[in-house]
């Protein structure tokens, strides 16, 4: 496939105009020029379209979409989604605080996470979140104590581990009995019964999340079927639930995958809950923001060694860790249309002192010279949020584009920003 067709199939919001890569009517060279370093760019229209795709596909089925902000916590995206009725799924007190500061109402927030501290539980109860997805019997006990001491009742779902495969990478599978996530399937009914009788706890729903980058709806259907039978047996024992939270996980195209259409996904879920009179809760992350974002970077230098072409970028594994961590594939395209030139293999690497700081191995690319710019595609999810300042490299900036406008949403950081945040003790 030619690289422009590939671009269109992975990141349809991005295209070449007069030879320059553009999104939202903005020439992306302008953004990286201003950032003076690696920068993530998110096309807001694309984020919106992806969200509305879920909304439409689930029409006719009472559904709450709680965007999983762990995928991308850019406040402009939170605001954009909140304005069209989205809730959020948070996994830490920090995300809860950020979501609320971005104006997401507490009653649209699901608090997930395998280990919540007492202070995070108190924060969630105090804020009045819609639902806390409880992952252990211990957490259930703590939550009851905390809610009681505050004179409140915590709306809960148990995140049940359905013990199914997700057909995705080992590192991002979460629904097998041996994974660290959720309450063991065989313990769930008992805990629901206990919760039902415990002051301070209000069982509202059942929850699952079997993994991320799921490419086949059959895995989801199998997990839903297990939760459905639990839901039904609970109903006969007097525990009447309202919400069926299927988590997130729908995959996207990074290379040549053919992930399910959102409509096929919706049909699977609707079928799985039909007749239950349940409100469906969705926690999509990657599918909403992944294709809408790119990471822009500049070539620092190029070299030939051992018969290989090395392209050394100013972005590194601290900016985009997915290739180093999961051997994940991110398509790389030049910011300027190279025209009809020969593409030849190159190892694309960052400047960090680690061999795993490598974005691509023998990847066909056009000729690239120092100062040339490239974009990593489908980097809108689990990109910036997983960034670090390893090697004292300032975190990448972030920007949004829409309707010919662009703005930084996270300013380029300076060395002083890094220096300011540390101090040696006065007694040293
Ligand atoms: N809900 C829960 C409880 C989750 O743990 C996750 C993701 C989601 C929803 C959203 O899943 P999504 O729709 O984005 O697949 N860092 C990895 C992905 C980790 C996903 C963790 N959980 C990556 O870069 O591929």
Tab-separated table of C-alpha atoms and ligand atoms in Angstrom:
chain	number	residue	atom	x	y	z
A	1	UNK	CA	0.000	0.000	0.000
A	2	UNK	CA	1.341	3.429	-0.812
A	3	UNK	CA	2.098	5.557	2.214
A	4	UNK	CA	-0.703	8.025	1.591
A	5	UNK	CA	-3.280	5.238	1.460
A	6	UNK	CA	-1.745	3.809	4.593
A	7	UNK	CA	-2.009	7.233	6.243
A	8	UNK	CA	-5.666	7.470	5.245
A	9	UNK	CA	-6.429	4.030	6.647
A	10	UNK	CA	-4.694	4.622	9.999
A	11	UNK	CA	-5.120	8.320	10.650
A	12	UNK	CA	-7.872	9.671	8.380
A	13	UNK	CA	-7.764	13.105	10.009
A	14	UNK	CA	-4.241	13.654	8.650
A	15	UNK	CA	-3.379	14.277	5.000
A	16	UNK	CA	-0.954	16.119	2.758
A	17	UNK	CA	-1.948	19.505	1.466
A	18	UNK	CA	0.436	21.283	-0.905
A	19	UNK	CA	3.081	18.799	0.184
A	20	UNK	CA	2.680	19.373	3.936
A	21	UNK	CA	1.111	17.081	6.503
A	22	UNK	CA	-1.993	18.754	7.836
A	23	UNK	CA	-4.776	18.184	10.322
A	24	UNK	CA	-7.674	20.418	11.297
A	25	UNK	CA	-6.589	22.869	8.608
A	26	UNK	CA	-3.200	23.349	10.291
A	27	UNK	CA	0.185	22.713	8.718
A	28	UNK	CA	1.856	20.528	11.337
A	29	UNK	CA	5.315	21.878	10.521
A	30	UNK	CA	4.148	25.103	12.109
A	31	UNK	CA	3.397	23.315	15.382
A	32	UNK	CA	6.711	21.496	15.680
A	33	UNK	CA	8.521	24.667	14.688
A	34	UNK	CA	6.958	26.420	17.677
A	35	UNK	CA	7.466	23.486	20.036
A	36	UNK	CA	11.191	23.299	19.292
A	37	UNK	CA	11.109	19.637	20.266
A	38	UNK	CA	8.892	16.554	20.124
A	39	UNK	CA	5.200	17.416	20.259
A	40	UNK	CA	1.978	15.452	20.274
A	41	UNK	CA	-0.795	16.855	18.113
A	42	UNK	CA	-4.434	15.831	18.497
A	43	UNK	CA	-7.088	16.481	15.860
A	44	UNK	CA	-10.126	17.393	17.931
A	45	UNK	CA	-12.623	16.763	15.120
A	46	UNK	CA	-11.368	13.226	14.856
A	47	UNK	CA	-11.732	12.673	18.619
A	48	UNK	CA	-15.272	13.973	18.431
A	49	UNK	CA	-16.151	11.836	15.434
A	50	UNK	CA	-14.843	8.723	17.154
A	51	UNK	CA	-16.859	9.487	20.278
A	52	UNK	CA	-20.019	10.156	18.296
A	53	UNK	CA	-19.446	6.860	16.478
A	54	UNK	CA	-19.924	5.066	19.799
A	55	UNK	CA	-22.925	7.170	20.673
A	56	UNK	CA	-24.652	6.421	17.391
A	57	UNK	CA	-23.803	2.741	17.359
A	58	UNK	CA	-25.406	2.304	20.787
A	59	UNK	CA	-28.527	4.299	20.014
A	60	UNK	CA	-31.651	2.511	21.184
A	61	UNK	CA	-29.726	1.004	24.094
A	62	UNK	CA	-29.444	3.047	27.300
A	63	UNK	CA	-25.695	3.640	27.449
A	64	UNK	CA	-23.216	5.793	29.300
A	65	UNK	CA	-19.920	6.380	27.596
A	66	UNK	CA	-17.180	6.985	30.131
A	67	UNK	CA	-14.049	7.841	28.161
A	68	UNK	CA	-11.008	6.110	29.694
A	69	UNK	CA	-8.832	9.140	30.286
A	70	UNK	CA	-5.794	7.013	31.036
A	71	UNK	CA	-5.415	6.812	27.250
A	72	UNK	CA	-5.006	10.569	26.955
A	73	UNK	CA	-5.647	13.086	29.710
A	74	UNK	CA	-5.358	16.236	27.606
A	75	UNK	CA	-7.774	18.680	29.222
A	76	UNK	CA	-8.964	20.006	25.866
A	77	UNK	CA	-10.063	16.487	24.960
A	78	UNK	CA	-11.786	16.079	28.322
A	79	UNK	CA	-13.645	19.328	27.801
A	80	UNK	CA	-14.554	18.503	24.204
A	81	UNK	CA	-15.987	15.130	25.207
A	82	UNK	CA	-17.697	16.437	28.297
A	83	UNK	CA	-19.464	19.066	26.184
A	84	UNK	CA	-21.107	16.304	24.154
A	85	UNK	CA	-22.192	14.337	27.193
A	86	UNK	CA	-19.315	11.955	27.797
A	87	UNK	CA	-18.388	10.809	31.248
A	88	UNK	CA	-14.949	9.479	32.138
A	89	UNK	CA	-13.390	6.383	33.587
A	90	UNK	CA	-10.601	7.287	36.017
A	91	UNK	CA	-8.029	5.034	37.654
A	92	UNK	CA	-6.410	7.253	40.243
A	93	UNK	CA	-7.087	10.150	42.555
A	94	UNK	CA	-4.996	12.272	40.225
A	95	UNK	CA	-7.191	11.468	37.241
A	96	UNK	CA	-10.299	12.106	39.324
A	97	UNK	CA	-8.998	15.535	40.338
A	98	UNK	CA	-7.995	16.372	36.772
A	99	UNK	CA	-11.335	15.227	35.336
A	100	UNK	CA	-13.258	17.314	37.841
A	101	UNK	CA	-11.069	20.331	37.239
A	102	UNK	CA	-11.850	19.961	33.521
A	103	UNK	CA	-15.548	20.205	34.384
A	104	UNK	CA	-16.649	16.577	34.180
A	105	UNK	CA	-19.549	16.151	36.623
A	106	UNK	CA	-18.842	13.593	39.369
A	107	UNK	CA	-22.011	11.692	38.575
A	108	UNK	CA	-20.545	10.818	35.187
A	109	UNK	CA	-17.330	9.399	36.578
A	110	UNK	CA	-16.482	5.731	37.056
A	111	UNK	CA	-13.541	5.063	39.360
A	112	UNK	CA	-11.701	1.882	38.307
A	113	UNK	CA	-8.317	0.534	39.292
A	114	UNK	CA	-6.832	-2.570	40.780
A	115	UNK	CA	-5.646	-0.896	43.974
A	116	UNK	CA	-7.237	2.245	45.372
A	117	UNK	CA	-5.828	3.744	48.537
A	118	UNK	CA	-8.109	4.716	51.414
A	119	UNK	CA	-7.607	8.350	50.561
A	120	UNK	CA	-8.564	7.722	46.928
A	121	UNK	CA	-11.700	5.883	48.045
A	122	UNK	CA	-12.590	8.761	50.369
A	123	UNK	CA	-11.951	11.246	47.558
A	124	UNK	CA	-14.310	9.307	45.259
A	125	UNK	CA	-17.073	8.973	47.857
A	126	UNK	CA	-16.756	12.594	48.829
A	127	UNK	CA	-16.920	13.710	45.195
A	128	UNK	CA	-20.045	11.610	44.643
A	129	UNK	CA	-18.839	9.613	41.652
A	130	UNK	CA	-21.328	7.564	39.688
A	131	UNK	CA	-19.690	4.245	40.428
A	132	UNK	CA	-16.651	2.741	42.082
A	133	UNK	CA	-15.496	-0.467	40.440
A	134	UNK	CA	-14.248	-2.581	43.321
A	135	UNK	CA	-11.484	-5.067	42.628
A	136	UNK	CA	-10.888	-6.915	45.913
A	137	UNK	CA	-12.813	-8.096	48.974
A	138	UNK	CA	-10.499	-5.965	51.087
A	139	UNK	CA	-11.305	-2.862	49.072
A	140	UNK	CA	-15.000	-3.555	49.525
A	141	UNK	CA	-14.521	-3.596	53.299
A	142	UNK	CA	-12.466	-0.426	53.298
A	143	UNK	CA	-14.987	1.347	51.115
A	144	UNK	CA	-17.848	0.398	53.442
A	145	UNK	CA	-15.938	1.782	56.439
A	146	UNK	CA	-15.010	4.961	54.672
A	147	UNK	CA	-18.479	5.621	53.263
A	148	UNK	CA	-20.049	4.975	56.659
A	149	UNK	CA	-17.679	7.269	58.432
A	150	UNK	CA	-18.708	9.984	55.995
A	151	UNK	CA	-22.405	9.185	56.390
A	152	UNK	CA	-22.633	8.291	52.714
A	153	UNK	CA	-23.452	5.330	50.560
A	154	UNK	CA	-20.971	4.317	47.854
A	155	UNK	CA	-22.456	3.193	44.530
A	156	UNK	CA	-20.441	0.165	43.509
A	157	UNK	CA	-19.873	-2.385	40.813
A	158	UNK	CA	-17.671	-5.390	41.300
A	159	UNK	CA	-15.097	-5.771	38.585
A	160	UNK	CA	-15.391	-9.449	37.935
A	161	UNK	CA	-12.598	-11.428	36.340
A	162	UNK	CA	-14.440	-13.562	33.784
A	163	UNK	CA	-11.418	-15.776	33.093
A	164	UNK	CA	-11.380	-15.351	29.329
A	165	UNK	CA	-8.716	-14.569	26.774
A	166	UNK	CA	-8.840	-11.245	24.962
A	167	UNK	CA	-6.850	-12.251	21.907
A	168	UNK	CA	-4.448	-9.360	22.415
A	169	UNK	CA	-0.891	-8.847	23.651
A	170	UNK	CA	-0.032	-10.678	26.822
A	171	UNK	CA	0.985	-7.423	28.516
A	172	UNK	CA	-2.432	-5.839	27.967
A	173	UNK	CA	-4.681	-8.836	28.657
A	174	UNK	CA	-6.555	-8.425	31.913
A	175	UNK	CA	-9.422	-10.921	32.026
A	176	UNK	CA	-7.717	-14.247	32.679
A	177	UNK	CA	-7.977	-15.762	36.168
A	178	UNK	CA	-4.202	-15.483	36.531
A	179	UNK	CA	-4.142	-11.758	35.693
A	180	UNK	CA	-4.002	-9.397	38.659
A	181	UNK	CA	-7.335	-7.786	37.833
A	182	UNK	CA	-10.803	-8.149	39.269
A	183	UNK	CA	-12.629	-10.366	41.700
A	184	UNK	CA	-12.470	-14.089	40.984
A	185	UNK	CA	-15.619	-15.172	39.181
A	186	UNK	CA	-16.504	-17.799	41.777
A	187	UNK	CA	-16.255	-15.269	44.650
A	188	UNK	CA	-18.334	-12.536	43.075
A	189	UNK	CA	-21.849	-13.739	43.984
A	190	UNK	CA	-20.949	-14.087	47.657
A	191	UNK	CA	-19.411	-10.614	47.768
A	192	UNK	CA	-22.474	-9.084	46.114
A	193	UNK	CA	-24.712	-10.673	48.744
A	194	UNK	CA	-22.497	-9.299	51.493
A	195	UNK	CA	-22.353	-5.868	49.891
A	196	UNK	CA	-26.117	-5.798	49.550
A	197	UNK	CA	-26.419	-6.130	53.334
A	198	UNK	CA	-23.563	-3.821	54.233
A	199	UNK	CA	-24.399	-0.257	55.244
A	200	UNK	CA	-22.428	2.226	53.158
A	201	UNK	CA	-22.450	0.078	50.022
A	202	UNK	CA	-25.011	0.239	47.216
A	203	UNK	CA	-24.453	-2.391	44.525
A	204	UNK	CA	-25.434	-0.785	41.237
A	205	UNK	CA	-23.624	-2.684	38.575
A	206	UNK	CA	-21.328	-5.380	37.350
A	207	UNK	CA	-18.084	-4.553	35.563
A	208	UNK	CA	-15.398	-6.145	33.464
A	209	UNK	CA	-12.431	-5.142	31.320
A	210	UNK	CA	-10.703	-8.013	29.592
A	211	UNK	CA	-7.904	-6.210	27.797
A	212	UNK	CA	-6.921	-3.576	25.313
A	213	UNK	CA	-6.428	-3.492	21.533
A	214	UNK	CA	-9.027	-6.259	21.154
A	215	UNK	CA	-9.417	-7.290	17.533
A	216	UNK	CA	-12.308	-9.722	17.734
A	217	UNK	CA	-15.695	-9.238	19.384
A	218	UNK	CA	-16.027	-12.957	20.179
A	219	UNK	CA	-13.779	-12.506	23.213
A	220	UNK	CA	-16.014	-9.749	24.513
A	221	UNK	CA	-19.124	-11.805	23.838
A	222	UNK	CA	-17.696	-14.709	25.848
A	223	UNK	CA	-16.874	-12.448	28.795
A	224	UNK	CA	-20.276	-10.733	28.669
A	225	UNK	CA	-22.005	-14.114	28.680
A	226	UNK	CA	-20.271	-15.025	31.928
A	227	UNK	CA	-21.192	-11.728	33.555
A	228	UNK	CA	-24.734	-12.047	32.292
A	229	UNK	CA	-25.223	-15.388	33.970
A	230	UNK	CA	-23.887	-13.904	37.208
A	231	UNK	CA	-26.250	-10.937	36.820
A	232	UNK	CA	-29.190	-13.314	36.347
A	233	UNK	CA	-28.367	-15.510	39.297
A	234	UNK	CA	-27.904	-12.417	41.470
A	235	UNK	CA	-31.321	-11.168	40.386
A	236	UNK	CA	-32.947	-14.389	41.564
A	237	UNK	CA	-31.148	-13.993	44.898
A	238	UNK	CA	-32.508	-10.491	45.338
A	239	UNK	CA	-29.527	-8.414	44.177
A	240	UNK	CA	-30.960	-6.272	41.420
A	241	UNK	CA	-28.335	-4.496	39.368
A	242	UNK	CA	-28.819	-1.597	36.972
A	243	UNK	CA	-25.574	-1.183	35.049
A	244	UNK	CA	-23.561	-3.548	32.915
A	245	UNK	CA	-20.065	-2.075	32.522
A	246	UNK	CA	-18.169	-3.787	29.703
A	247	UNK	CA	-14.951	-1.786	30.128
A	248	UNK	CA	-12.992	-0.619	27.124
A	249	UNK	CA	-10.593	-2.367	24.835
A	250	UNK	CA	-11.757	-1.967	21.254
A	251	UNK	CA	-8.714	-2.027	18.989
A	252	UNK	CA	-7.567	0.311	16.245
A	253	UNK	CA	-5.418	-0.031	13.148
A	254	UNK	CA	-1.712	0.591	13.675
A	255	UNK	CA	-0.427	-1.323	10.661
A	256	UNK	CA	-2.750	-3.672	8.821
A	257	UNK	CA	-5.114	-4.905	11.522
A	258	UNK	CA	-8.816	-4.978	10.761
A	259	UNK	CA	-10.413	-4.176	14.092
A	260	UNK	CA	-14.178	-4.602	14.435
A	261	UNK	CA	-16.401	-1.738	13.365
A	262	UNK	CA	-17.876	0.161	16.286
A	263	UNK	CA	-21.300	-0.939	15.058
A	264	UNK	CA	-20.307	-4.622	15.183
A	265	UNK	CA	-18.957	-4.049	18.674
A	266	UNK	CA	-22.187	-2.343	19.710
A	267	UNK	CA	-24.283	-5.140	18.248
A	268	UNK	CA	-22.270	-7.696	20.224
A	269	UNK	CA	-22.791	-5.819	23.478
A	270	UNK	CA	-26.452	-5.072	22.829
A	271	UNK	CA	-27.095	-8.736	22.137
A	272	UNK	CA	-25.197	-9.745	25.259
A	273	UNK	CA	-27.395	-7.593	27.512
A	274	UNK	CA	-30.702	-7.900	25.673
A	275	UNK	CA	-33.635	-8.411	27.987
A	276	UNK	CA	-31.684	-7.525	31.135
A	277	UNK	CA	-33.045	-4.014	31.327
A	278	UNK	CA	-29.492	-2.879	31.919
A	279	UNK	CA	-27.838	0.421	31.265
A	280	UNK	CA	-24.589	-0.285	29.451
A	281	UNK	CA	-21.444	1.500	30.613
A	282	UNK	CA	-18.570	1.764	28.136
A	283	UNK	CA	-15.007	2.771	28.966
A	284	UNK	CA	-13.385	3.252	25.559
A	285	UNK	CA	-10.011	4.940	25.446
A	286	UNK	CA	-7.786	3.980	22.532
A	287	UNK	CA	-10.560	3.849	19.929
A	288	UNK	CA	-11.546	7.458	20.673
A	289	UNK	CA	-8.154	9.117	20.799
A	290	UNK	CA	-5.620	6.731	19.239
A	291	UNK	CA	-6.111	7.528	15.550
A	292	UNK	CA	-6.611	11.228	16.316
A	293	UNK	CA	-3.062	11.858	17.520
A	294	UNK	CA	0.454	11.951	16.121
A	295	UNK	CA	3.843	12.516	17.675
A	296	UNK	CA	6.015	14.885	15.674
A	297	UNK	CA	9.769	14.669	15.823
A	298	UNK	CA	12.853	16.052	14.083
A	299	UNK	CA	15.771	14.078	12.669
A	300	UNK	CA	18.925	14.868	14.665
A	301	UNK	CA	21.336	12.878	12.557
A	302	UNK	CA	21.659	9.939	10.215
A	303	UNK	CA	24.383	7.356	9.877
A	304	UNK	CA	25.252	4.151	8.100
A	305	UNK	CA	26.745	1.305	10.130
A	306	UNK	CA	26.991	-2.424	9.567
A	307	UNK	CA	25.162	-1.916	6.308
A	308	UNK	CA	22.181	-0.341	8.061
A	309	UNK	CA	20.756	3.132	7.853
A	310	UNK	CA	20.140	4.680	11.278
A	311	UNK	CA	17.835	7.659	11.616
A	312	UNK	CA	18.305	9.314	15.003
A	313	UNK	CA	15.377	11.422	16.145
A	314	UNK	CA	14.913	14.006	18.864
A	315	UNK	CA	12.004	11.933	20.216
A	316	UNK	CA	12.826	8.925	22.350
A	317	UNK	CA	11.348	6.145	24.427
A	318	UNK	CA	10.576	8.660	27.162
A	319	UNK	CA	8.173	10.369	24.723
A	320	UNK	CA	6.592	7.270	23.167
A	321	UNK	CA	7.360	4.090	25.065
A	322	UNK	CA	5.017	1.670	23.286
A	323	UNK	CA	7.593	0.328	20.799
A	324	UNK	CA	10.154	-0.283	23.584
A	325	UNK	CA	7.614	-1.720	26.001
A	326	UNK	CA	5.427	-3.856	23.740
A	327	UNK	CA	7.320	-3.899	20.452
A	328	UNK	CA	4.318	-1.918	19.258
A	329	UNK	CA	4.228	-0.699	15.689
A	330	UNK	CA	3.706	2.981	14.924
A	331	UNK	CA	3.690	3.978	11.289
A	332	UNK	CA	6.141	6.793	10.494
A	333	UNK	CA	5.551	9.314	7.724
A	334	UNK	CA	7.528	12.397	6.692
A	335	UNK	CA	6.009	15.787	7.458
A	336	UNK	CA	6.806	16.922	3.937
A	337	UNK	CA	5.657	14.836	1.002
A	338	UNK	CA	8.903	13.393	-0.385
A	339	UNK	CA	7.434	12.951	-3.875
A	340	UNK	CA	8.519	10.053	-6.034
A	341	UNK	CA	11.645	8.801	-4.287
A	342	UNK	CA	12.922	5.394	-3.361
A	343	UNK	CA	11.991	4.273	0.176
A	344	UNK	CA	14.701	2.174	1.790
A	345	UNK	CA	14.950	0.436	5.179
A	346	UNK	CA	16.075	2.379	8.222
A	347	UNK	CA	16.380	1.758	11.948
A	348	UNK	CA	14.596	4.652	13.591
A	349	UNK	CA	15.983	5.348	17.045
A	350	UNK	CA	15.947	7.934	19.796
A	351	UNK	CA	18.895	9.495	21.655
A	352	UNK	CA	18.348	7.707	24.994
A	353	UNK	CA	21.174	5.470	26.180
A	354	UNK	CA	19.268	2.195	25.921
A	355	UNK	CA	19.202	-0.289	23.079
A	356	UNK	CA	15.420	-0.530	23.445
A	357	UNK	CA	15.149	3.138	22.539
A	358	UNK	CA	14.212	2.089	19.055
A	359	UNK	CA	11.014	2.977	17.260
A	360	UNK	CA	11.370	0.866	14.155
A	361	UNK	CA	13.567	-1.826	12.751
A	362	UNK	CA	14.483	-1.753	9.056
A	363	UNK	CA	11.423	0.337	8.238
A	364	UNK	CA	11.075	1.565	4.667
A	365	UNK	CA	11.410	5.339	4.708
A	366	UNK	CA	12.258	8.035	2.186
A	367	UNK	CA	15.662	9.727	2.333
A	368	UNK	CA	15.835	11.734	5.579
A	369	UNK	CA	18.370	14.395	6.523
A	370	UNK	CA	19.087	16.198	9.795
A	371	UNK	CA	16.351	18.748	10.344
A	372	UNK	CA	13.703	16.765	8.437
A	373	UNK	CA	10.532	15.996	10.332
A	374	UNK	CA	8.443	12.904	10.804
A	375	UNK	CA	5.136	11.951	12.377
A	376	UNK	CA	4.360	8.789	14.320
A	377	UNK	CA	0.791	7.811	13.524
A	378	UNK	CA	-1.918	6.542	15.849
A	379	UNK	CA	-0.068	7.965	18.831
A	380	UNK	CA	-3.078	9.653	20.433
A	381	UNK	CA	-3.600	6.864	22.964
A	382	UNK	CA	-1.033	5.796	25.569
A	383	UNK	CA	1.502	8.182	24.091
A	384	UNK	CA	1.955	11.405	26.054
A	385	UNK	CA	0.385	9.921	29.189
A	386	UNK	CA	3.082	7.263	29.368
A	387	UNK	CA	5.840	9.802	28.848
A	388	UNK	CA	8.589	10.409	31.375
A	389	UNK	CA	11.583	12.661	31.817
A	390	UNK	CA	14.182	9.892	31.691
A	391	UNK	CA	17.627	11.304	30.871
A	392	UNK	CA	16.315	14.690	32.096
A	393	UNK	CA	14.564	15.077	28.777
A	394	UNK	CA	11.631	17.468	29.163
A	395	UNK	CA	8.285	15.756	28.509
A	396	UNK	CA	6.928	16.301	25.017
A	397	UNK	CA	4.588	19.226	24.503
A	398	UNK	CA	0.978	18.636	23.446
A	399	UNK	CA	-1.188	20.620	21.065
A	400	UNK	CA	-4.671	20.450	19.596
A	401	UNK	CA	-5.849	21.470	16.138
A	402	UNK	CA	-9.297	22.318	14.829
A	403	UNK	CA	-10.785	24.551	12.152
A	404	UNK	CA	-7.474	26.160	11.208
A	405	UNK	CA	-6.565	26.903	14.842
A	406	UNK	CA	-3.964	25.287	17.005
A	407	UNK	CA	-2.818	25.735	20.597
A	408	UNK	CA	-0.497	24.073	23.007
A	409	UNK	CA	-2.408	22.290	25.743
A	410	UNK	CA	0.830	21.344	27.469
A	411	UNK	CA	3.525	23.901	26.909
A	412	UNK	CA	6.996	22.843	25.863
A	413	UNK	CA	8.912	22.334	29.092
A	414	UNK	CA	12.256	23.922	29.738
A	415	UNK	CA	15.259	22.635	31.628
A	416	UNK	CA	14.355	25.082	34.351
A	417	UNK	CA	10.993	23.361	34.773
A	418	UNK	CA	12.889	20.177	35.517
A	419	UNK	CA	15.489	21.835	37.751
A	420	UNK	CA	12.840	23.658	39.808
A	421	UNK	CA	11.091	20.471	40.803
A	422	UNK	CA	13.991	18.990	42.770
A	423	UNK	CA	15.869	20.201	45.796
A	424	UNK	CA	18.761	18.842	47.797
A	425	UNK	CA	18.176	18.977	51.579
A	426	UNK	CA	19.565	22.002	53.384
A	427	UNK	CA	21.451	19.715	55.798
A	428	UNK	CA	23.576	18.192	53.070
B	1	LIG	N1	-11.171	0.461	31.447
B	1	LIG	C1	-10.213	-0.104	32.197
B	1	LIG	C2	-10.559	-0.609	33.531
B	1	LIG	C3	-8.902	-0.196	31.702
B	1	LIG	O1	-7.960	-0.770	32.440
B	1	LIG	C4	-8.597	0.300	30.411
B	1	LIG	C5	-7.240	0.222	29.862
B	1	LIG	C6	-9.638	0.902	29.663
B	1	LIG	C7	-10.910	0.951	30.212
B	1	LIG	C8	-9.422	1.483	28.305
B	1	LIG	O2	-9.012	0.544	27.386
B	1	LIG	P1	-8.880	0.928	25.846
B	1	LIG	O3	-10.270	1.186	25.306
B	1	LIG	O4	-8.050	2.135	25.754
B	1	LIG	O5	-8.251	-0.264	25.236
B	1	LIG	N2	-0.620	1.083	27.724
B	1	LIG	C9	-1.202	0.049	26.882
B	1	LIG	C10	-2.696	-0.075	27.094
B	1	LIG	C11	-3.091	-0.313	28.524
B	1	LIG	C12	-4.556	-0.362	28.712
B	1	LIG	C13	-4.911	-0.402	30.151
B	1	LIG	N3	-6.304	-0.383	30.451
B	1	LIG	C14	-0.850	0.349	25.437
B	1	LIG	O6	-0.123	1.292	25.185
B	1	LIG	O7	-1.259	-0.392	24.537
